[in-house]
Amino acid sequence: MTNRTSIAIFGSRDVERNTARTLFEQYLSSFVEQGRTWVLGGSRGIDEWAIEWLLERNEKCWAVVPYTRFDQPRSIQAWLEELERVVELQLPGRKSARAFRNRYMVDLCGTVIGFRSGKGSGTMAVLKYALRTQKEVHAIPILTAIDD
């Protein structure tokens, strides 16, 4: 895998499947069928739905997990079996493990795409790191309807 052609995806865990798929159609479609490698974190939410969406399009996907594949959410386990590669970092069980994993993913890729709902700060921290390391960065807001 070459750094220039690979894309890392990050995003919120609290995104519904249909919302995510709509965002992917809108923002990721132009990147598919170009022989790229997609790098994902293997968590629920954006990661889970992106893996599903990309595999439906026969894209090459990797997951980078902070511990082992068996420590990932149960809903992700079946998807991990279908990926080209799962990188198990086997980090110590600390809060910093996910941040380390995220930086590792950014360092593997030439392009970083973040889908951000505004809840939490993880995706924003990743996008800032990607900008500092001079990656191509796409920040996609996840807009949700607000009840009147």
Short mmCIF file of the C-alpha atoms (twelve columns), coordinates in Angstrom:
data_MODEL
# 
_entry.id   MODEL 
# 
loop_
_atom_site.group_PDB 
_atom_site.id 
_atom_site.type_symbol 
_atom_site.label_atom_id 
_atom_site.label_alt_id 
_atom_site.label_comp_id 
_atom_site.label_asym_id 
_atom_site.label_seq_id 
_atom_site.Cartn_x 
_atom_site.Cartn_y 
_atom_site.Cartn_z 
_atom_site.pdbx_PDB_model_num 
ATOM 1   C CA . MET A 1   0.000   0.000   0.000  1 
ATOM 2   C CA . THR A 2   1.320   3.407   -0.884 1 
ATOM 3   C CA . ASN A 3   0.638   6.355   1.352  1 
ATOM 4   C CA . ARG A 4   -0.581  8.585   -1.479 1 
ATOM 5   C CA . THR A 5   -3.418  6.376   -2.652 1 
ATOM 6   C CA . SER A 6   -4.788  5.184   0.667  1 
ATOM 7   C CA . ILE A 7   -7.671  6.834   2.525  1 
ATOM 8   C CA . ALA A 8   -8.389  6.740   6.245  1 
ATOM 9   C CA . ILE A 9   -11.964 7.228   7.423  1 
ATOM 10  C CA . PHE A 10  -12.861 8.449   10.894 1 
ATOM 11  C CA . GLY A 11  -16.165 9.393   12.399 1 
ATOM 12  C CA . SER A 12  -18.721 9.436   15.096 1 
ATOM 13  C CA . ARG A 13  -19.977 6.246   16.678 1 
ATOM 14  C CA . ASP A 14  -23.527 7.530   17.086 1 
ATOM 15  C CA . VAL A 15  -24.466 7.599   13.397 1 
ATOM 16  C CA . GLU A 16  -27.406 5.619   12.057 1 
ATOM 17  C CA . ARG A 17  -26.775 3.281   9.133  1 
ATOM 18  C CA . ASN A 18  -29.037 5.109   6.637  1 
ATOM 19  C CA . THR A 19  -27.528 8.494   7.482  1 
ATOM 20  C CA . ALA A 20  -24.028 7.095   7.019  1 
ATOM 21  C CA . ARG A 21  -24.853 5.436   3.699  1 
ATOM 22  C CA . THR A 22  -26.329 8.684   2.363  1 
ATOM 23  C CA . LEU A 23  -23.149 10.526  3.360  1 
ATOM 24  C CA . PHE A 24  -20.965 7.874   1.728  1 
ATOM 25  C CA . GLU A 25  -22.895 8.066   -1.546 1 
ATOM 26  C CA . GLN A 26  -22.484 11.823  -1.517 1 
ATOM 27  C CA . TYR A 27  -18.864 12.119  -0.367 1 
ATOM 28  C CA . LEU A 28  -17.065 8.815   -1.041 1 
ATOM 29  C CA . SER A 29  -18.434 7.731   -4.414 1 
ATOM 30  C CA . SER A 30  -15.878 9.788   -6.331 1 
ATOM 31  C CA . PHE A 31  -13.027 7.921   -4.564 1 
ATOM 32  C CA . VAL A 32  -14.130 4.339   -5.339 1 
ATOM 33  C CA . GLU A 33  -12.948 2.185   -8.248 1 
ATOM 34  C CA . GLN A 34  -9.502  3.816   -8.224 1 
ATOM 35  C CA . GLY A 35  -7.482  0.955   -6.700 1 
ATOM 36  C CA . ARG A 36  -7.232  2.646   -3.316 1 
ATOM 37  C CA . THR A 37  -6.848  1.010   0.065  1 
ATOM 38  C CA . TRP A 38  -9.328  2.182   2.688  1 
ATOM 39  C CA . VAL A 39  -8.143  2.197   6.302  1 
ATOM 40  C CA . LEU A 40  -10.738 2.107   9.091  1 
ATOM 41  C CA . GLY A 41  -10.715 1.804   12.848 1 
ATOM 42  C CA . GLY A 42  -13.151 -1.096  13.180 1 
ATOM 43  C CA . SER A 43  -15.500 0.575   15.663 1 
ATOM 44  C CA . ARG A 44  -19.271 0.889   15.561 1 
ATOM 45  C CA . GLY A 45  -20.920 3.787   13.745 1 
ATOM 46  C CA . ILE A 46  -19.111 5.370   10.804 1 
ATOM 47  C CA . ASP A 47  -16.413 2.650   10.724 1 
ATOM 48  C CA . GLU A 48  -18.935 -0.180  10.693 1 
ATOM 49  C CA . TRP A 49  -21.133 1.372   8.020  1 
ATOM 50  C CA . ALA A 50  -18.149 2.402   5.874  1 
ATOM 51  C CA . ILE A 51  -16.786 -1.145  5.904  1 
ATOM 52  C CA . GLU A 52  -20.169 -2.464  4.793  1 
ATOM 53  C CA . TRP A 53  -20.564 0.192   2.073  1 
ATOM 54  C CA . LEU A 54  -17.016 -0.209  0.736  1 
ATOM 55  C CA . LEU A 55  -17.112 -4.011  0.663  1 
ATOM 56  C CA . GLU A 56  -20.377 -3.845  -1.320 1 
ATOM 57  C CA . ARG A 57  -18.333 -1.948  -3.914 1 
ATOM 58  C CA . ASN A 58  -15.482 -4.480  -3.815 1 
ATOM 59  C CA . GLU A 59  -13.038 -1.960  -2.387 1 
ATOM 60  C CA . LYS A 60  -9.854  -3.056  -0.614 1 
ATOM 61  C CA . CYS A 61  -10.205 -2.369  3.130  1 
ATOM 62  C CA . TRP A 62  -7.954  -2.630  6.141  1 
ATOM 63  C CA . ALA A 63  -8.900  -2.223  9.773  1 
ATOM 64  C CA . VAL A 64  -6.455  -0.980  12.379 1 
ATOM 65  C CA . VAL A 65  -7.534  -1.952  15.870 1 
ATOM 66  C CA . PRO A 66  -5.893  -0.764  19.091 1 
ATOM 67  C CA . TYR A 67  -5.901  -4.163  20.784 1 
ATOM 68  C CA . THR A 68  -6.927  -7.323  18.922 1 
ATOM 69  C CA . ARG A 69  -9.731  -8.088  16.496 1 
ATOM 70  C CA . PHE A 70  -11.521 -9.981  19.259 1 
ATOM 71  C CA . ASP A 71  -11.703 -6.837  21.410 1 
ATOM 72  C CA . GLN A 72  -13.778 -5.059  18.761 1 
ATOM 73  C CA . PRO A 73  -17.582 -4.786  19.050 1 
ATOM 74  C CA . ARG A 74  -19.434 -8.006  18.272 1 
ATOM 75  C CA . SER A 75  -21.294 -6.311  15.397 1 
ATOM 76  C CA . ILE A 76  -17.935 -5.691  13.685 1 
ATOM 77  C CA . GLN A 77  -16.507 -9.216  14.044 1 
ATOM 78  C CA . ALA A 78  -18.042 -10.633 10.853 1 
ATOM 79  C CA . TRP A 79  -16.912 -7.623  8.806  1 
ATOM 80  C CA . LEU A 80  -13.330 -8.017  9.984  1 
ATOM 81  C CA . GLU A 81  -13.233 -11.496 8.467  1 
ATOM 82  C CA . GLU A 82  -13.990 -10.003 5.041  1 
ATOM 83  C CA . LEU A 83  -11.253 -7.365  5.053  1 
ATOM 84  C CA . GLU A 84  -7.989  -7.711  3.208  1 
ATOM 85  C CA . ARG A 85  -6.032  -7.070  6.386  1 
ATOM 86  C CA . VAL A 86  -6.601  -6.413  10.082 1 
ATOM 87  C CA . VAL A 87  -3.712  -4.703  11.839 1 
ATOM 88  C CA . GLU A 88  -3.796  -5.542  15.539 1 
ATOM 89  C CA . LEU A 89  -1.667  -3.006  17.406 1 
ATOM 90  C CA . GLN A 90  -2.007  -4.914  20.722 1 
ATOM 91  C CA . LEU A 91  -1.560  -1.722  22.736 1 
ATOM 92  C CA . PRO A 92  -1.839  -1.567  26.529 1 
ATOM 93  C CA . GLY A 93  -5.423  -1.021  27.710 1 
ATOM 94  C CA . ARG A 94  -5.186  2.732   28.249 1 
ATOM 95  C CA . LYS A 95  -7.329  5.659   27.193 1 
ATOM 96  C CA . SER A 96  -4.524  6.779   24.890 1 
ATOM 97  C CA . ALA A 97  -4.711  3.558   22.834 1 
ATOM 98  C CA . ARG A 98  -7.398  4.877   20.457 1 
ATOM 99  C CA . ALA A 99  -5.525  8.162   19.959 1 
ATOM 100 C CA . PHE A 100 -2.344  6.225   19.154 1 
ATOM 101 C CA . ARG A 101 -4.292  3.999   16.735 1 
ATOM 102 C CA . ASN A 102 -5.791  7.069   15.032 1 
ATOM 103 C CA . ARG A 103 -2.383  8.676   14.480 1 
ATOM 104 C CA . TYR A 104 -1.035  5.380   13.173 1 
ATOM 105 C CA . MET A 105 -3.875  5.286   10.631 1 
ATOM 106 C CA . VAL A 106 -3.269  8.887   9.527  1 
ATOM 107 C CA . ASP A 107 0.430   8.126   9.085  1 
ATOM 108 C CA . LEU A 108 -0.469  5.226   6.748  1 
ATOM 109 C CA . CYS A 109 -2.577  7.357   4.436  1 
ATOM 110 C CA . GLY A 110 -2.408  10.242  2.014  1 
ATOM 111 C CA . THR A 111 -6.025  11.278  2.493  1 
ATOM 112 C CA . VAL A 112 -8.092  11.518  5.670  1 
ATOM 113 C CA . ILE A 113 -11.873 11.836  5.691  1 
ATOM 114 C CA . GLY A 114 -13.675 12.645  8.916  1 
ATOM 115 C CA . PHE A 115 -17.436 12.482  9.435  1 
ATOM 116 C CA . ARG A 116 -18.138 14.595  12.504 1 
ATOM 117 C CA . SER A 117 -21.388 14.932  14.436 1 
ATOM 118 C CA . GLY A 118 -20.023 17.471  16.909 1 
ATOM 119 C CA . LYS A 119 -20.266 15.039  19.822 1 
ATOM 120 C CA . GLY A 120 -16.918 14.149  21.327 1 
ATOM 121 C CA . SER A 121 -13.553 15.413  20.186 1 
ATOM 122 C CA . GLY A 122 -11.862 12.343  18.691 1 
ATOM 123 C CA . THR A 123 -12.613 13.006  15.035 1 
ATOM 124 C CA . MET A 124 -11.639 16.665  15.323 1 
ATOM 125 C CA . ALA A 125 -8.323  15.731  16.964 1 
ATOM 126 C CA . VAL A 126 -7.600  13.314  14.097 1 
ATOM 127 C CA . LEU A 127 -8.402  15.948  11.470 1 
ATOM 128 C CA . LYS A 128 -6.103  18.476  13.173 1 
ATOM 129 C CA . TYR A 129 -3.290  15.911  13.312 1 
ATOM 130 C CA . ALA A 130 -3.818  15.096  9.626  1 
ATOM 131 C CA . LEU A 131 -3.570  18.785  8.725  1 
ATOM 132 C CA . ARG A 132 -0.386  19.177  10.776 1 
ATOM 133 C CA . THR A 133 1.150   16.225  8.934  1 
ATOM 134 C CA . GLN A 134 0.128   17.724  5.572  1 
ATOM 135 C CA . LYS A 135 -2.404  15.115  4.522  1 
ATOM 136 C CA . GLU A 136 -5.320  15.808  2.201  1 
ATOM 137 C CA . VAL A 137 -8.201  16.329  4.626  1 
ATOM 138 C CA . HIS A 138 -11.975 16.258  4.102  1 
ATOM 139 C CA . ALA A 139 -14.152 17.200  7.088  1 
ATOM 140 C CA . ILE A 140 -17.786 16.223  6.571  1 
ATOM 141 C CA . PRO A 141 -20.388 17.473  9.050  1 
ATOM 142 C CA . ILE A 142 -23.118 15.072  10.055 1 
ATOM 143 C CA . LEU A 143 -26.228 17.201  10.248 1 
ATOM 144 C CA . THR A 144 -29.125 15.812  12.217 1 
ATOM 145 C CA . ALA A 145 -32.636 17.166  12.382 1 
ATOM 146 C CA . ILE A 146 -33.412 19.160  15.490 1 
ATOM 147 C CA . ASP A 147 -36.858 18.838  16.970 1 
ATOM 148 C CA . ASP A 148 -38.776 22.114  17.159 1 
# 
